[in-house]
XYZ file of C-alpha atoms in Angstrom:
308
model
C 59.028 -7.030 77.177
C 59.462 -6.901 80.938
C 62.396 -9.342 80.596
C 64.077 -7.323 77.861
C 67.871 -7.243 77.974
C 70.030 -4.440 76.645
C 73.404 -4.438 74.930
C 75.496 -1.464 76.067
C 78.445 -0.543 73.856
C 81.337 1.555 75.146
C 84.029 2.513 72.595
C 87.320 2.852 74.481
C 90.361 4.759 73.290
C 92.825 6.255 75.783
C 90.237 7.111 78.443
C 92.041 5.604 81.429
C 91.153 8.588 83.621
C 87.416 8.294 82.944
C 86.453 4.703 82.189
C 86.094 3.586 85.811
C 83.368 6.167 86.492
C 81.659 5.305 83.212
C 81.522 1.578 83.943
C 80.475 2.189 87.541
C 77.522 4.243 86.333
C 76.392 1.244 84.281
C 76.863 -1.278 87.076
C 74.824 0.910 89.429
C 71.799 0.930 87.123
C 68.525 0.084 88.854
C 67.576 -1.957 85.776
C 70.094 -4.783 85.736
C 69.324 -6.881 82.660
C 72.112 -5.960 80.296
C 75.430 -6.927 78.795
C 78.238 -4.379 78.709
C 80.554 -4.590 75.709
C 83.701 -2.464 75.999
C 85.450 -2.288 72.626
C 89.057 -1.143 72.948
C 90.157 0.640 69.792
C 93.911 0.118 70.134
C 94.418 2.179 73.288
C 97.982 2.988 74.336
C 97.190 3.761 77.985
C 96.056 1.492 80.847
C 92.328 1.782 80.191
C 91.966 -1.938 79.522
C 93.503 -2.752 82.898
C 90.890 -0.554 84.539
C 88.153 -2.451 82.706
C 89.490 -5.864 83.746
C 89.641 -4.727 87.377
C 85.840 -5.025 87.396
C 84.722 -8.598 88.056
C 81.089 -8.309 86.986
C 80.258 -11.163 84.589
C 78.112 -8.869 82.441
C 81.231 -7.008 81.244
C 82.921 -8.182 78.054
C 86.156 -6.532 76.928
C 87.148 -6.994 73.284
C 90.113 -5.471 71.491
C 90.656 -4.352 67.911
C 93.245 -2.377 65.991
C 92.705 1.357 65.928
C 90.116 2.382 63.383
C 88.139 5.197 64.960
C 84.926 5.432 66.912
C 82.660 4.485 63.994
C 84.415 1.187 63.350
C 84.443 0.556 67.106
C 80.685 1.070 67.423
C 80.035 -1.027 64.312
C 82.122 -3.842 65.783
C 80.229 -3.622 69.049
C 76.914 -3.843 67.213
C 78.073 -7.033 65.513
C 78.834 -8.564 68.920
C 75.642 -7.380 70.624
C 73.209 -10.139 71.602
C 70.082 -8.158 72.374
C 67.352 -6.218 70.581
C 68.049 -2.819 72.111
C 71.487 -1.254 71.839
C 72.628 1.570 74.094
C 75.715 3.647 73.405
C 77.864 5.241 76.098
C 81.148 7.031 75.453
C 84.074 6.078 77.685
C 84.256 9.449 79.434
C 80.504 9.942 79.953
C 78.146 8.491 82.535
C 74.491 7.788 83.355
C 72.141 8.460 86.212
C 71.301 5.207 88.006
C 67.750 5.273 86.615
C 68.731 5.739 82.954
C 68.044 2.183 81.770
C 64.977 1.747 83.954
C 63.330 4.859 82.534
C 64.350 3.998 78.988
C 62.828 0.559 79.528
C 59.553 2.128 80.606
C 59.656 4.385 77.549
C 60.097 1.392 75.247
C 57.102 -0.329 76.823
C 54.915 2.742 76.381
C 56.219 3.631 72.891
C 56.857 0.293 71.152
C 56.668 1.718 67.611
C 59.758 3.897 68.017
C 63.153 2.828 66.771
C 65.177 5.465 68.631
C 64.836 6.332 72.317
C 66.646 9.141 74.086
C 66.839 11.347 77.138
C 67.929 14.874 77.870
C 71.592 15.167 78.777
C 73.927 17.491 80.622
C 77.274 18.828 79.479
C 80.067 18.594 82.045
C 82.549 21.445 81.584
C 85.347 21.660 84.151
C 83.270 19.635 86.643
C 80.227 21.901 86.250
C 77.021 20.469 84.782
C 75.052 22.470 82.217
C 71.756 20.814 81.204
C 71.019 20.809 77.480
C 67.304 21.466 77.459
C 64.698 20.583 74.890
C 63.159 23.996 75.517
C 59.492 24.762 76.039
C 58.244 22.310 73.438
C 58.245 19.547 76.048
C 57.231 19.656 79.702
C 59.846 18.615 82.238
C 59.928 14.798 82.565
C 57.747 14.393 79.487
C 57.993 10.790 78.237
C 56.552 9.797 74.872
C 56.807 10.173 71.121
C 58.312 13.412 69.804
C 58.682 15.267 66.536
C 62.472 15.043 66.513
C 62.927 17.203 63.420
C 60.786 20.016 64.808
C 62.486 20.008 68.220
C 65.976 19.907 66.698
C 65.107 22.760 64.336
C 64.059 25.175 67.079
C 67.562 25.936 68.394
C 69.680 23.523 66.331
C 70.734 21.742 69.501
C 70.340 17.982 69.220
C 67.927 16.658 71.887
C 70.082 13.508 72.140
C 73.758 12.636 71.985
C 75.782 9.451 71.669
C 75.526 8.694 75.392
C 71.821 9.356 75.880
C 70.391 7.088 73.240
C 69.093 3.535 72.765
C 68.431 2.093 69.309
C 66.319 -0.842 68.146
C 68.870 -3.046 66.383
C 66.317 -3.543 63.594
C 67.694 -0.412 61.906
C 71.226 -1.833 61.935
C 70.000 -5.202 60.677
C 68.487 -3.265 57.755
C 71.944 -2.024 56.758
C 72.412 1.229 58.651
C 75.876 1.677 60.149
C 78.266 4.359 61.330
C 80.255 5.796 58.428
C 83.868 4.848 59.154
C 85.225 7.594 56.892
C 83.579 10.306 58.982
C 85.532 11.349 62.081
C 83.323 14.163 63.376
C 79.528 14.053 63.475
C 79.355 10.390 62.466
C 76.810 9.702 65.192
C 74.589 12.593 64.105
C 74.327 11.095 60.610
C 72.950 7.892 62.144
C 70.477 9.628 64.450
C 69.169 11.719 61.552
C 68.838 8.700 59.284
C 66.729 6.963 61.924
C 64.631 10.001 62.835
C 63.908 10.807 59.176
C 62.421 7.333 58.674
C 61.112 6.044 62.018
C 59.349 7.219 65.148
C 61.386 8.633 68.033
C 60.520 8.536 71.740
C 62.040 10.753 74.386
C 62.279 11.502 78.091
C 62.760 15.180 78.895
C 64.867 14.489 81.959
C 68.643 14.773 82.298
C 69.768 11.164 82.757
C 73.072 11.206 80.869
C 76.174 13.368 81.243
C 78.635 14.282 78.524
C 82.183 15.420 79.264
C 82.799 18.370 76.982
C 86.509 19.117 76.579
C 87.027 22.733 75.568
C 90.797 22.811 76.075
C 93.266 23.463 73.307
C 93.388 25.481 70.114
C 90.154 25.870 68.189
C 91.423 24.692 64.822
C 93.081 21.624 66.399
C 89.574 20.272 67.065
C 88.585 20.448 63.410
C 88.912 17.236 61.445
C 89.908 17.250 57.763
C 87.075 18.342 55.502
C 86.657 14.933 53.847
C 86.144 13.356 57.290
C 83.531 15.892 58.422
C 79.857 14.940 58.588
C 78.799 17.893 56.409
C 80.244 16.214 53.317
C 77.752 13.349 53.760
C 74.819 15.216 55.222
C 72.750 15.704 52.096
C 73.583 12.600 50.084
C 73.108 10.153 52.974
C 69.591 11.288 53.902
C 66.195 11.359 52.243
C 65.149 15.002 52.590
C 61.512 14.811 51.561
C 59.913 17.678 53.453
C 60.391 21.400 54.064
C 60.923 20.715 57.768
C 63.778 18.308 57.064
C 65.380 20.701 54.570
C 65.151 23.511 57.113
C 66.923 21.347 59.687
C 69.651 20.237 57.272
C 70.274 23.791 56.040
C 70.555 25.000 59.642
C 72.990 22.232 60.542
C 75.137 23.135 57.533
C 75.193 26.816 58.465
C 76.086 25.997 62.058
C 78.627 23.266 61.318
C 80.347 25.236 58.590
C 81.125 28.274 60.745
C 84.645 27.367 61.984
C 85.726 26.081 58.553
C 84.459 29.247 56.913
C 85.969 31.533 59.565
C 89.449 30.054 59.246
C 89.360 29.496 55.474
C 89.597 25.724 55.762
C 88.514 24.076 52.482
C 87.081 27.389 51.173
C 86.033 26.043 47.767
C 84.117 23.164 49.317
C 82.504 25.544 51.800
C 81.417 27.832 48.980
C 79.790 24.961 47.077
C 77.952 23.792 50.176
C 76.728 27.302 50.999
C 75.412 27.744 47.471
C 72.906 24.936 48.094
C 71.571 26.360 51.352
C 68.447 28.461 51.735
C 68.902 31.245 54.283
C 65.151 31.659 54.539
C 63.916 31.143 58.126
C 67.494 30.599 59.341
C 67.654 33.828 61.306
C 69.576 37.072 60.991
C 72.795 35.788 62.582
C 73.753 33.414 59.784
C 72.853 35.958 57.107
C 75.187 38.478 58.739
C 77.851 35.844 59.366
C 78.051 34.580 55.793
C 76.693 37.452 53.706
C 77.490 40.768 55.401
C 80.420 40.803 57.829
C 83.965 40.702 56.355
C 85.787 37.434 56.842
C 88.565 39.104 58.861
C 86.003 40.209 61.429
C 84.389 36.758 61.497
C 87.744 35.076 62.170
C 88.584 37.511 64.979
C 85.130 37.146 66.527
C 85.222 33.358 66.391
C 88.645 33.096 68.022
C 87.636 35.461 70.837
C 84.412 33.545 71.409
C 86.321 30.309 71.751
C 88.837 31.843 74.147
C 85.946 33.035 76.321
C 84.398 29.552 76.399
C 87.746 27.989 77.342
C 88.188 30.094 80.489
């Protein structure tokens, strides 16, 4: 175990401005036993040239035709040589101790299949930690009840750049759904957490660049490519706690589509299967009480405030 190597997969698509910092954060890891697989997904900028400017022999750049981040991650998994697979998006970065602390977590929690850390959101160069709240002490490291923690505030304790997966789950047939363009990673994390043990470090060791620029509706993918369409039929929901989490994720994820009348019939069908019990007053008011015109106005103003 002490000689364990890690396969790090970076999907790359038009991230020329960021990829150098991302790769540098990997090369500066205090735990050095890894391979770094950068999978270029048909970029049209000079990101690949930035990658090849690094001479470290642990870096492998492979190219494929554009197919989206799910196909890029799946391709990287196929190429990975080692038991533990870490994912890092091309505009995110790690603290230097990320791999070292994950390695220690794996040693102390060998039964887990998913390992993660707290992460920070970077918005206009300012870092905002995404906390796991009072359920876990600061720097806690051990097994967690992922479903319970996620359900408290419906903020995922991990993201696609703060996670390491035992490749066993991928060898068993799990993969990223290539038809889903938004939330595809969440479907995988939920599938793992619903079936296997999860271990976690409550320390911000990964940083996620959160782009809030642009028009709100321009960030919404087509309904058929949204993770909500697969959320219930791709998971085994065999407990009240899991159903509570899934219902909350639907109510949260559906808000912009509902507010702007995007795929209204599909939204109505999905809402009809959700229990509002224990989901809080906000969602009851949002979907059941306030007129849709008010909801749309409120949502647009909220987004404009966030984008300042």
